[in-house]
Amino acid sequence: TGTFWQNLEVRNVPVDQSRSEGLQVHSWVKFRPRAYFNDPWVDACRELILIDTAVFPAVTTALAGGRYVGVSIDLYVAFHSPPPAEDYLLVTAQGTAAGGGLACGTAQTRSIDGILTASGGSQLMCRMLNT
């Protein structure tokens, strides 16, 4: 059996956090073994999954050391245009707040030519794992 992350090919784009507003993560992401689907409803799930999973890494970039786990408790996604029949989507996530066992942020997906395809936000319960 594999982990969820084995289903994704992630190519992180370096971000100068000192020049950005908040904590950001930018990644080109491709699903494996199949990158996209002909059914628009199924294919939109690519964006839903990416927005759901991108917020946590954006928030944890600011947390000092240790390993953390986060579980989504609230997710909102708006679809702006049909998902492109392209292997990669650009995912941009921004952590907006963390404290008291909660974290939140926003994320969006774009096609290779820069068209906004979906955007959303998420709130998570998070905690540090014992190491």
XYZ file of N, CA and C in Angstrom:
393
model
N 0.834 -1.189 0.000
C 0.000 0.000 0.000
C 0.874 1.245 0.000
N 0.366 2.308 -0.589
C 1.126 3.543 -0.660
C 0.450 4.644 0.116
N 1.093 5.768 0.141
C 0.520 6.928 0.810
C -0.156 7.824 -0.218
N -0.943 8.748 0.267
C -1.634 9.691 -0.606
C -0.644 10.434 -1.495
N 0.484 10.861 -0.926
C 1.444 11.705 -1.638
C 2.118 10.990 -2.800
N 2.049 9.663 -2.846
C 2.594 8.938 -3.991
C 1.726 9.119 -5.232
N 0.524 9.652 -5.065
C -0.381 9.906 -6.193
C -0.135 11.258 -6.853
N 0.817 12.028 -6.316
C 1.082 13.366 -6.829
C 2.548 13.525 -7.192
N 2.778 14.210 -8.280
C 4.124 14.685 -8.601
C 4.106 16.178 -8.309
N 4.909 16.604 -7.356
C 4.904 17.994 -6.902
C 6.243 18.639 -7.241
N 6.181 19.755 -7.932
C 7.371 20.542 -8.247
C 7.213 21.910 -7.593
N 7.869 22.069 -6.451
C 7.750 23.318 -5.698
C 8.477 24.451 -6.406
N 7.873 25.623 -6.351
C 8.457 26.844 -6.899
C 8.975 27.645 -5.711
N 10.263 28.001 -5.684
C 10.792 28.767 -4.545
C 10.048 30.098 -4.380
N 9.796 30.459 -3.116
C 9.095 31.700 -2.793
C 9.948 32.468 -1.796
N 10.181 33.733 -2.057
C 10.876 34.594 -1.118
C 9.850 35.069 -0.092
N 9.802 34.396 1.065
C 8.787 34.704 2.080
C 8.943 36.130 2.609
N 10.136 36.706 2.534
C 10.329 38.065 3.039
C 9.648 39.100 2.138
N 9.361 38.729 0.890
C 8.721 39.657 -0.036
C 7.238 39.368 -0.238
N 6.735 38.285 0.335
C 5.335 37.930 0.120
C 4.485 38.384 1.301
N 3.207 38.473 1.055
C 2.266 38.813 2.110
C 1.765 37.517 2.725
N 2.234 37.190 3.899
C 1.850 35.942 4.531
C 2.735 34.797 4.078
N 2.407 33.616 4.502
C 3.174 32.414 4.197
C 2.611 31.777 2.947
N 3.448 31.592 1.953
C 2.952 31.094 0.679
C 3.703 29.857 0.225
N 2.988 29.025 -0.509
C 3.552 27.849 -1.161
C 3.049 27.867 -2.598
N 3.965 27.688 -3.538
C 3.606 27.596 -4.958
C 4.149 26.273 -5.481
N 3.304 25.496 -6.142
C 3.731 24.200 -6.665
C 3.007 23.879 -7.957
N 3.742 23.279 -8.889
C 3.119 22.656 -10.043
C 2.830 21.224 -9.633
N 1.581 20.778 -9.795
C 1.191 19.452 -9.320
C 0.526 18.664 -10.437
N 0.911 17.397 -10.516
C 0.353 16.464 -11.500
C -0.079 15.212 -10.748
N -1.297 14.747 -11.016
C -1.774 13.509 -10.412
C -1.195 12.311 -11.161
N -0.939 11.220 -10.419
C -0.440 9.984 -11.015
C -1.346 8.835 -10.590
N -1.558 7.848 -11.335
C -0.972 7.577 -12.652
C -1.674 8.309 -13.792
N -2.812 8.917 -13.501
C -3.556 9.628 -14.536
C -3.638 11.099 -14.163
N -3.228 11.982 -15.094
C -3.126 13.405 -14.785
C -4.470 14.123 -14.800
N -5.343 13.779 -15.716
C -6.654 14.439 -15.786
C -7.674 13.463 -16.357
N -8.949 13.861 -16.277
C -10.051 12.972 -16.642
C -10.980 13.659 -17.634
N -11.638 12.884 -18.466
C -12.555 13.442 -19.466
C -13.875 13.911 -18.861
N -14.264 13.357 -17.743
C -15.499 13.744 -17.074
C -15.231 15.027 -16.278
N -15.909 16.150 -16.602
C -15.610 17.422 -15.918
C -15.864 17.389 -14.418
N -16.827 16.604 -13.951
C -17.103 16.518 -12.509
C -15.963 15.802 -11.796
N -15.510 14.711 -12.365
C -14.394 13.968 -11.768
C -13.121 14.807 -11.844
N -12.916 15.469 -12.970
C -11.704 16.258 -13.140
C -11.657 17.448 -12.181
N -12.810 18.018 -11.852
C -12.849 19.134 -10.894
C -12.363 18.690 -9.518
N -12.449 17.404 -9.239
C -11.958 16.892 -7.956
C -10.449 17.083 -7.809
N -9.726 17.154 -8.936
C -8.292 17.461 -8.843
C -8.097 18.779 -8.106
N -8.848 19.786 -8.510
C -8.713 21.107 -7.904
C -9.189 21.110 -6.452
N -10.273 20.431 -6.184
C -10.785 20.328 -4.821
C -9.737 19.707 -3.904
N -9.136 18.617 -4.323
C -8.119 17.940 -3.513
C -6.901 18.829 -3.319
N -6.458 19.500 -4.384
C -5.272 20.345 -4.275
C -5.496 21.528 -3.348
N -6.651 22.148 -3.420
C -6.946 23.272 -2.529
C -7.038 22.792 -1.084
N -7.646 21.630 -0.881
C -7.776 21.076 0.464
C -6.414 20.759 1.078
N -5.494 20.229 0.295
C -4.212 19.787 0.849
C -3.122 20.852 0.819
N -3.306 21.969 0.138
C -2.242 22.969 0.005
C -2.161 23.929 1.180
N -3.232 24.157 1.886
C -3.240 25.142 2.962
C -2.312 24.724 4.105
N -2.344 23.475 4.498
C -1.542 23.019 5.639
C -0.045 23.259 5.438
N 0.551 22.898 4.294
C 1.978 23.205 4.108
C 2.276 24.705 4.146
N 1.355 25.523 3.662
C 1.573 26.972 3.703
C 1.631 27.477 5.142
N 0.783 26.941 5.999
C 0.768 27.358 7.399
C 1.989 26.830 8.141
N 2.350 25.583 7.919
C 3.421 24.967 8.711
C 4.808 25.474 8.342
N 4.962 26.222 7.261
C 6.277 26.783 6.944
C 6.737 27.736 8.040
N 5.828 28.294 8.810
C 6.193 29.244 9.865
C 6.334 28.598 11.234
N 5.918 27.359 11.365
C 5.956 26.722 12.681
C 7.360 26.184 12.950
N 7.850 26.446 14.135
C 9.223 26.063 14.478
C 9.341 24.563 14.704
N 10.248 23.940 13.951
C 10.610 22.544 14.165
C 9.455 21.601 14.417
N 9.755 20.351 14.545
C 8.756 19.356 14.865
C 7.928 18.928 13.669
N 7.132 17.926 13.906
C 6.214 17.414 12.884
C 4.802 17.715 13.325
N 3.971 18.088 12.348
C 2.602 18.474 12.640
C 1.640 17.634 11.814
N 0.441 17.515 12.318
C -0.634 16.869 11.578
C -1.796 17.857 11.542
N -2.482 17.899 10.407
C -3.631 18.787 10.267
C -4.796 18.054 9.632
N -5.982 18.323 10.129
C -7.198 17.691 9.619
C -8.175 18.796 9.236
N -8.634 18.781 7.993
C -9.595 19.788 7.532
C -10.910 19.652 8.281
N -11.404 20.783 8.770
C -12.723 20.779 9.410
C -13.704 21.659 8.642
N -13.187 22.464 7.716
C -14.036 23.324 6.912
C -13.324 23.570 5.591
N -14.031 23.400 4.492
C -13.441 23.585 3.169
C -14.464 24.249 2.263
N -14.020 25.265 1.545
C -14.862 25.941 0.566
C -14.074 26.054 -0.725
N -14.677 25.640 -1.848
C -14.024 25.753 -3.151
C -15.013 26.324 -4.150
N -14.576 27.332 -4.885
C -15.364 27.911 -5.976
C -14.649 27.582 -7.277
N -15.398 27.134 -8.263
C -14.842 26.779 -9.569
C -15.130 27.917 -10.540
N -14.080 28.433 -11.173
C -14.198 29.620 -12.010
C -14.204 29.324 -13.506
N -13.565 28.264 -13.905
C -13.562 27.856 -15.316
C -13.322 26.355 -15.359
N -13.690 25.715 -16.456
C -13.505 24.260 -16.525
C -12.039 23.879 -16.327
N -11.793 22.766 -15.653
C -10.415 22.332 -15.471
C -9.768 22.061 -16.830
N -8.532 22.464 -17.014
C -7.876 22.252 -18.301
C -7.450 20.801 -18.486
N -7.430 20.347 -19.724
C -6.937 19.008 -20.044
C -5.419 19.078 -20.143
N -4.797 19.397 -19.008
C -3.354 19.546 -18.916
C -2.847 18.695 -17.760
N -1.608 18.236 -17.883
C -1.039 17.417 -16.823
C -0.881 18.174 -15.510
N -0.347 19.385 -15.584
C -0.007 20.134 -14.375
C -0.984 21.272 -14.112
N -1.215 21.521 -12.814
C -1.932 22.703 -12.344
C -1.005 23.449 -11.395
N -1.030 24.778 -11.440
C -0.273 25.579 -10.489
C -1.145 25.801 -9.263
N -0.638 25.423 -8.115
C -1.360 25.594 -6.858
C -0.621 26.640 -6.035
N -1.343 27.664 -5.625
C -0.791 28.695 -4.764
C -1.615 28.707 -3.484
N -0.934 28.551 -2.360
C -1.631 28.544 -1.070
C -1.002 29.577 -0.161
N -1.825 30.182 0.681
C -1.355 31.181 1.624
C -1.927 30.865 2.996
N -1.047 30.692 3.971
C -1.479 30.518 5.349
C -1.854 31.869 5.924
N -3.021 31.963 6.535
C -3.465 33.261 7.036
C -3.474 33.362 8.559
N -3.602 32.236 9.268
C -3.610 32.288 10.734
C -3.380 30.898 11.307
N -2.770 30.865 12.492
C -2.598 29.607 13.217
C -2.498 29.918 14.698
N -3.138 29.108 15.524
C -3.081 29.279 16.968
C -4.187 28.517 17.649
N -3.936 28.113 18.871
C -4.957 27.417 19.648
C -5.408 26.113 19.024
N -4.521 25.444 18.293
C -4.874 24.177 17.665
C -5.626 24.311 16.356
N -5.768 25.542 15.849
C -6.449 25.774 14.579
C -5.516 26.491 13.607
N -5.716 26.243 12.331
C -4.971 26.939 11.279
C -5.926 27.170 10.125
N -5.667 28.224 9.342
C -6.511 28.476 8.190
C -5.702 29.147 7.089
N -6.261 29.105 5.887
C -5.602 29.728 4.759
C -6.470 29.656 3.516
N -5.904 30.138 2.431
C -6.589 30.135 1.150
C -5.694 29.493 0.105
N -6.300 29.077 -0.996
C -5.531 28.475 -2.083
C -6.268 28.681 -3.394
N -5.511 28.560 -4.480
C -6.111 28.665 -5.809
C -5.333 27.781 -6.773
N -6.009 27.403 -7.844
C -5.362 26.633 -8.904
C -5.452 27.429 -10.197
N -4.420 27.278 -11.012
C -4.354 27.948 -12.314
C -3.869 26.964 -13.362
N -4.299 27.215 -14.586
C -3.825 26.420 -15.716
C -2.410 26.851 -16.080
N -1.788 26.142 -16.995
C -0.427 26.461 -17.424
C -0.343 27.873 -17.986
N -1.404 28.341 -18.653
C -1.384 29.696 -19.222
C -1.869 30.766 -18.238
N -2.022 30.419 -16.961
C -2.317 31.395 -15.922
C -3.776 31.658 -15.634
N -4.685 30.945 -16.272
C -6.114 31.162 -16.036
C -6.516 30.583 -14.682
N -7.179 31.405 -13.863
C -7.682 30.960 -12.565
C -8.800 29.953 -12.797
N -8.635 28.747 -12.255
C -9.641 27.704 -12.462
C -10.468 27.437 -11.211
N -9.860 27.597 -10.024
C -10.603 27.388 -8.781
C -9.899 28.136 -7.657
N -10.672 28.482 -6.626
C -10.101 29.110 -5.439
C -10.915 28.673 -4.237
N -10.315 28.774 -3.070
C -11.044 28.365 -1.884
C -10.288 28.633 -0.611
N -10.840 28.142 0.474
C -10.235 28.314 1.778
C -10.497 27.106 2.649
N -9.695 26.991 3.693
C -9.796 25.830 4.558
C -9.439 26.213 5.980
N -10.089 25.567 6.938
C -9.700 25.655 8.332
C -9.381 24.246 8.788
N -8.308 24.119 9.578
C -7.853 22.814 10.017
C -7.645 22.787 11.522
N -7.839 21.617 12.105
C -7.350 21.362 13.467
C -5.931 20.870 13.267
N -4.982 21.381 14.057
C -3.622 20.896 13.900
C -2.949 20.761 15.250
N -1.970 19.859 15.282
C -1.217 19.665 16.512
C 0.150 19.104 16.178
N 1.060 19.302 17.102
C 2.411 18.777 16.942
C 2.406 17.308 17.354
N 3.080 16.498 16.568
C 3.218 15.087 16.900
C 4.380 14.909 17.851
N 4.277 13.932 18.734
C 5.408 13.606 19.601
C 6.479 12.974 18.753
N 7.706 13.465 18.856
C 8.790 12.896 18.035
C 9.781 12.158 18.861
